[in-house]
Short mmCIF file of C-alpha atoms in Angstrom, two decimals:
data_model
loop_
_atom_site.label_atom_id
_atom_site.label_comp_id
_atom_site.label_asym_id
_atom_site.label_seq_id
_atom_site.Cartn_x
_atom_site.Cartn_y
_atom_site.Cartn_z
CA MET A 578 -10.38 -22.81 -25.78
CA SER A 579 -11.16 -19.97 -23.36
CA GLN A 580 -9.30 -16.71 -23.72
CA HIS A 581 -8.11 -14.85 -20.62
CA THR A 582 -7.52 -11.12 -20.66
CA VAL A 583 -3.89 -10.42 -19.88
CA ILE A 584 -3.49 -7.44 -17.55
CA ARG A 585 -0.11 -5.75 -17.78
CA ARG A 586 1.27 -4.36 -14.54
CA VAL A 587 2.35 -0.77 -14.34
CA THR A 588 6.15 -0.54 -14.14
CA ALA A 589 8.58 1.96 -12.66
CA PRO A 590 9.40 3.35 -16.13
CA ASP A 591 5.65 3.85 -16.69
CA ILE A 592 5.48 5.99 -13.56
CA ARG A 593 8.61 7.90 -14.60
CA ALA A 594 7.02 8.63 -17.99
CA LYS A 595 4.04 10.34 -16.34
CA LYS A 596 6.13 13.36 -15.33
CA GLY A 597 4.11 16.46 -16.18
CA GLY A 598 1.25 14.40 -17.63
CA ASP A 599 -1.73 12.61 -16.15
CA LYS A 600 -1.79 12.72 -12.36
CA ILE A 601 -0.38 9.63 -10.62
CA VAL A 602 -2.81 8.07 -8.13
CA SER A 603 -1.62 5.89 -5.27
CA LEU A 604 -2.53 4.63 -1.82
CA THR A 605 -0.83 2.59 0.86
CA CYS A 606 -1.90 -1.03 1.02
CA TYR A 607 -0.99 -3.75 3.50
CA HIS A 608 -3.00 -6.88 2.72
CA ALA A 609 -4.44 -8.90 -0.14
CA HIS A 610 -8.15 -8.23 0.30
CA THR A 611 -7.84 -4.43 0.19
CA ALA A 612 -5.36 -4.75 -2.68
CA ARG A 613 -8.09 -6.45 -4.74
CA LEU A 614 -10.46 -3.56 -4.05
CA VAL A 615 -8.15 -0.64 -4.81
CA ASP A 616 -5.84 -2.14 -7.45
CA PRO A 617 -7.93 -1.34 -10.57
CA HIS A 618 -7.96 2.37 -9.70
CA MET A 619 -4.31 2.89 -8.73
CA ASP A 620 -1.10 3.55 -10.63
CA PHE A 621 0.94 2.16 -7.77
CA LEU A 622 0.34 0.66 -4.33
CA LEU A 623 2.81 1.45 -1.57
CA VAL A 624 3.39 -1.18 1.09
CA GLY A 625 4.53 1.50 3.51
CA ASP A 626 6.29 0.88 6.78
CA SER A 627 3.38 2.91 8.19
CA LEU A 628 1.83 -0.57 8.52
CA GLY A 629 3.73 -0.80 11.82
CA MET A 630 1.56 1.99 13.20
CA VAL A 631 -1.66 1.31 11.27
CA MET A 632 -1.76 -2.50 11.50
CA HIS A 633 0.43 -3.35 14.50
CA GLY A 634 -0.12 -0.48 16.94
CA LEU A 635 3.48 0.78 17.03
CA GLU A 636 4.11 4.41 17.98
CA THR A 637 6.50 5.03 15.07
CA THR A 638 7.77 3.18 12.00
CA VAL A 639 11.25 2.72 13.49
CA PRO A 640 10.68 -0.76 15.04
CA VAL A 641 9.30 -2.31 11.83
CA PRO A 642 11.46 -5.33 10.78
CA LEU A 643 12.33 -6.42 7.25
CA ASP A 644 10.41 -9.68 7.58
CA MET A 645 7.22 -7.78 8.38
CA MET A 646 7.59 -5.70 5.21
CA ILE A 647 8.19 -8.82 3.12
CA MET A 648 5.14 -10.61 4.56
CA HIS A 649 2.79 -7.71 3.85
CA GLY A 650 4.44 -6.97 0.50
CA ALA A 651 3.88 -10.50 -0.74
CA ALA A 652 0.22 -10.32 0.31
CA VAL A 653 -0.35 -7.10 -1.65
CA VAL A 654 1.33 -8.54 -4.75
CA ARG A 655 -0.90 -11.62 -4.54
CA GLY A 656 -3.99 -9.47 -4.19
CA SER A 657 -3.24 -7.11 -7.08
CA ARG A 658 -2.88 -7.47 -10.84
CA HIS A 659 -2.55 -4.00 -12.33
CA ALA A 660 -0.77 -1.47 -10.11
CA LEU A 661 2.97 -1.28 -9.55
CA VAL A 662 3.70 -2.51 -6.03
CA VAL A 663 6.37 -0.54 -4.17
CA VAL A 664 7.68 -1.85 -0.82
CA ASP A 665 9.28 0.37 1.80
CA MET A 666 12.72 -0.53 3.05
CA PRO A 667 12.43 -0.31 6.85
CA PHE A 668 14.75 1.56 9.17
CA GLY A 669 18.12 -0.17 9.52
CA SER A 670 17.84 -2.19 6.32
CA TYR A 671 19.71 0.18 3.97
CA GLU A 672 21.61 2.91 5.83
CA GLU A 673 24.75 0.90 6.71
CA SER A 674 26.13 0.70 3.19
CA PRO A 675 25.02 0.44 -0.44
CA ALA A 676 25.97 -3.26 -0.40
CA VAL A 677 23.75 -3.99 2.60
CA ALA A 678 20.96 -2.00 0.99
CA PHE A 679 21.27 -4.03 -2.21
CA ARG A 680 21.20 -7.33 -0.33
CA ASN A 681 18.02 -6.39 1.50
CA ALA A 682 16.35 -4.75 -1.50
CA ALA A 683 17.05 -7.82 -3.62
CA ARG A 684 15.51 -10.01 -0.93
CA ILE A 685 12.40 -7.83 -0.84
CA MET A 686 11.95 -8.02 -4.60
CA LYS A 687 12.63 -11.77 -4.82
CA GLU A 688 10.39 -12.75 -1.91
CA THR A 689 7.47 -10.40 -2.63
CA GLY A 690 7.46 -10.08 -6.41
CA CYS A 691 7.16 -6.28 -6.10
CA GLY A 692 8.34 -3.94 -8.85
CA ALA A 693 10.26 -1.35 -6.82
CA VAL A 694 11.44 -0.35 -3.35
CA LYS A 695 11.27 2.97 -1.53
CA LEU A 696 13.83 4.41 0.87
CA GLU A 697 14.01 7.62 2.86
CA GLY A 698 16.70 10.26 2.60
CA GLY A 699 17.97 12.76 0.06
CA ALA A 700 21.58 13.67 -0.69
CA ARG A 701 22.90 11.40 2.06
CA MET A 702 21.31 8.37 0.35
CA ALA A 703 22.11 9.34 -3.25
CA GLU A 704 25.06 6.93 -3.45
CA THR A 705 22.81 4.07 -2.32
CA VAL A 706 20.08 5.01 -4.78
CA ALA A 707 22.63 4.95 -7.60
CA PHE A 708 24.08 1.63 -6.41
CA LEU A 709 20.65 -0.03 -6.42
CA THR A 710 19.42 1.39 -9.72
CA GLN A 711 22.64 0.45 -11.48
CA ARG A 712 22.01 -3.14 -10.36
CA GLY A 713 18.45 -3.41 -11.59
CA ILE A 714 16.42 -2.31 -8.56
CA PRO A 715 14.00 0.58 -9.24
CA VAL A 716 14.03 3.07 -6.36
CA MET A 717 11.39 5.54 -5.23
CA ALA A 718 12.97 8.21 -3.05
CA HIS A 719 11.38 9.99 -0.08
CA ILE A 720 12.33 13.43 1.23
CA GLY A 721 10.90 16.16 3.45
CA LEU A 722 9.27 14.70 6.53
CA THR A 723 10.90 11.28 6.75
CA PRO A 724 9.15 9.27 9.49
CA GLN A 725 12.10 6.95 10.10
CA SER A 726 14.06 10.02 11.25
CA VAL A 727 11.39 11.05 13.74
CA ASN A 728 13.84 10.79 16.65
CA MET A 729 16.29 13.15 14.96
CA MET A 730 13.54 15.56 13.89
CA GLY A 731 11.98 15.64 17.33
CA GLY A 732 8.60 14.51 16.06
CA PHE A 733 6.53 14.53 12.89
CA LYS A 734 7.27 18.11 11.88
CA THR A 735 6.37 19.84 8.62
CA GLN A 736 9.44 20.69 6.56
CA GLY A 737 10.27 23.84 4.58
CA ARG A 738 8.02 26.32 6.35
CA ARG A 739 10.99 28.62 6.72
CA GLN A 740 12.73 29.92 3.61
CA GLU A 741 16.18 29.11 5.03
CA GLU A 742 15.28 25.38 4.99
CA TRP A 743 14.56 25.29 1.28
CA ALA A 744 18.07 24.97 -0.15
CA ALA A 745 18.86 21.69 1.63
CA ILE A 746 15.53 20.11 0.69
CA GLU A 747 15.86 21.22 -2.94
CA ALA A 748 19.36 19.73 -2.98
CA ASP A 749 17.93 16.45 -1.67
CA ALA A 750 15.41 16.32 -4.52
CA ALA A 751 18.05 17.06 -7.14
CA ALA A 752 20.44 14.47 -5.68
CA VAL A 753 18.00 11.53 -5.74
CA ALA A 754 16.82 12.43 -9.23
CA GLU A 755 20.40 12.52 -10.52
CA ALA A 756 21.15 9.23 -8.73
CA GLY A 757 18.47 7.45 -10.75
CA ALA A 758 15.30 7.39 -8.61
CA PHE A 759 12.25 7.01 -10.84
CA SER A 760 10.10 9.22 -8.55
CA VAL A 761 10.26 10.97 -5.21
CA VAL A 762 7.75 11.26 -2.38
CA LEU A 763 7.45 14.76 -0.88
CA GLU A 764 5.97 14.39 2.60
CA GLY A 765 4.87 17.01 5.12
CA MET A 766 6.31 19.87 3.09
CA ALA A 767 5.35 23.52 2.70
CA GLU A 768 3.14 23.90 -0.37
CA LEU A 769 5.25 26.49 -2.18
CA LEU A 770 8.44 24.48 -1.75
CA ALA A 771 6.81 21.25 -2.99
CA ALA A 772 5.48 23.07 -6.04
CA LYS A 773 8.93 24.52 -6.77
CA ILE A 774 10.61 21.12 -6.48
CA THR A 775 8.00 19.58 -8.77
CA ARG A 776 8.82 22.13 -11.46
CA ALA A 777 12.57 21.70 -10.98
CA VAL A 778 13.16 17.93 -10.97
CA PRO A 779 12.85 15.68 -14.04
CA ILE A 780 11.14 12.83 -12.14
CA PRO A 781 7.55 12.67 -10.84
CA THR A 782 6.87 14.00 -7.36
CA ILE A 783 4.31 12.18 -5.21
CA GLY A 784 2.76 14.44 -2.62
CA ILE A 785 1.50 13.56 0.84
CA GLY A 786 0.83 16.68 2.82
CA ALA A 787 2.60 18.68 0.10
CA SER A 788 1.26 20.50 -2.98
CA ALA A 789 -1.60 19.91 -5.41
CA GLU A 790 0.98 20.70 -8.09
CA CYS A 791 2.86 17.47 -7.38
CA ASP A 792 2.75 14.96 -10.23
CA GLY A 793 0.79 12.54 -8.06
CA GLN A 794 -0.73 12.03 -4.64
CA ILE A 795 -0.69 9.30 -2.00
CA LEU A 796 -2.59 8.81 1.26
CA VAL A 797 -2.72 6.10 3.89
CA LEU A 798 -5.75 4.00 2.92
CA GLU A 799 -7.05 3.63 6.47
CA ASP A 800 -6.83 7.41 6.99
CA MET A 801 -8.87 8.35 3.92
CA LEU A 802 -11.48 5.66 4.67
CA GLY A 803 -12.09 6.96 8.18
CA LEU A 804 -10.65 3.90 9.92
CA SER A 805 -7.91 5.73 11.82
CA PRO A 806 -8.87 7.37 15.14
CA THR A 807 -6.83 10.50 14.35
CA VAL A 808 -5.46 11.76 11.05
CA PRO A 809 -3.05 14.53 9.98
CA LYS A 810 -4.35 17.86 8.67
CA PHE A 811 -3.59 16.95 5.07
CA VAL A 812 -5.93 13.93 5.03
CA LYS A 813 -9.40 14.18 3.51
CA LYS A 814 -11.75 11.45 4.72
CA PHE A 815 -13.51 10.07 1.66
CA ALA A 816 -15.59 7.73 3.84
CA GLU A 817 -16.40 7.05 7.50
CA LEU A 818 -16.02 3.28 7.54
CA GLY A 819 -14.89 3.20 11.15
CA ALA A 820 -18.35 4.21 12.36
CA ALA A 821 -20.02 1.78 9.94
CA ILE A 822 -17.87 -1.11 11.19
CA GLU A 823 -18.60 -0.26 14.81
CA ASP A 824 -22.36 -0.17 14.09
CA ALA A 825 -22.20 -3.56 12.34
CA VAL A 826 -20.26 -5.12 15.23
CA LYS A 827 -22.73 -3.70 17.74
CA ASP A 828 -25.67 -5.19 15.78
CA TYR A 829 -23.90 -8.57 15.64
CA ALA A 830 -23.29 -8.60 19.38
CA THR A 831 -26.91 -7.65 20.07
CA GLU A 832 -28.28 -10.45 17.86
CA VAL A 833 -25.99 -13.09 19.36
CA ARG A 834 -26.98 -12.15 22.91
CA ALA A 835 -30.67 -12.10 21.91
CA ARG A 836 -30.31 -15.58 20.32
CA GLN A 837 -31.34 -14.13 16.95
CA PHE A 838 -28.12 -15.14 15.23
CA PRO A 839 -27.43 -17.63 13.80
CA ALA A 840 -30.91 -18.09 12.34
CA LYS A 841 -32.20 -21.01 10.26
CA ASP A 842 -30.65 -19.59 7.08
CA HIS A 843 -27.17 -19.64 8.65
CA VAL A 844 -26.92 -23.28 9.80
CA TYR A 845 -26.52 -26.64 8.04
CA ALA A 846 -29.19 -29.36 7.97
CA MET A 847 -28.38 -33.05 8.38
CA ALA A 848 -27.56 -34.99 5.23
CA LYS A 849 -30.17 -37.53 4.15
CA PRO A 850 -29.22 -41.22 4.66
CA ALA A 851 -28.20 -43.06 1.53
CA ASP A 852 -31.23 -45.38 1.69
CA GLU A 853 -33.59 -42.40 1.52
CA LYS A 854 -32.50 -41.47 -1.98
CA PRO A 855 -35.43 -41.45 -4.41
CA ARG A 856 -35.87 -44.84 -6.09
CA VAL A 857 -36.22 -45.12 -9.83
CA THR A 858 -39.27 -47.23 -10.79
CA LYS A 859 -38.91 -49.34 -13.89
CA MET A 860 -41.87 -49.26 -16.20
CA SER A 861 -43.27 -52.72 -17.06
CA LYS A 862 -43.40 -53.75 -20.68
CA THR A 863 -46.91 -54.11 -22.02
CA LYS A 864 -47.88 -56.94 -24.35
CA PRO A 865 -49.21 -56.03 -27.78
CA ASN A 866 -52.93 -56.56 -28.27
#
């Protein structure tokens, strides 16, 4: 009987327990095939609503519907085995009331198989965070630059660069931690403020455009691979796959037009007729001398 290695998925409590310890590593992920590639190296994968911009060409994350998040979330769960999968709750799916948020979060978890959801907002969403966590739904919070509020913020603006902004953002971090969030994303935040919040709250902070002192880091996968045409200042490109893909596509087009592809190795030969199968010759019995 063959034995299969059982891989245990990382859970929300596992992430919570990393506070102040080993750095938490994460990336966004939107489909099964990239999930298979990055999963072994990640603590969690975020199915971010950034997929609306990265995968679907939207200008902001605001138009992303719940069904789109569920479709991509299910794909990432199918393509991964190890990392915790966290799915963003899109704009309009949780702000109305804690009860509406629970209904939609429960649907996300049931239809994707993910292990947690993420929602944006600090003190104003603390009641909802508590409502969800008390009913068995792990919540990752998100404060600082919250992309779903881009219309209120007047754009994607870094938060906390002025000292007078700090108190409200620190209060947001404290509120979501007290409400039961197992971690909090700090996005687009002044480095000193992010470092201070990391030292102050009892849950892990996940930085994106924040501080190296955060308990973990996350980037948009397509940004760090060099697939996005433009990236924010805080992104380091660990590869330039966009140029490599364009070169490969150019070579393909050239070979097709030159009638070099497909070559003999890339096509199928005709099957041999049944009557051309090799015949087995019976050996005649020889008489004894």
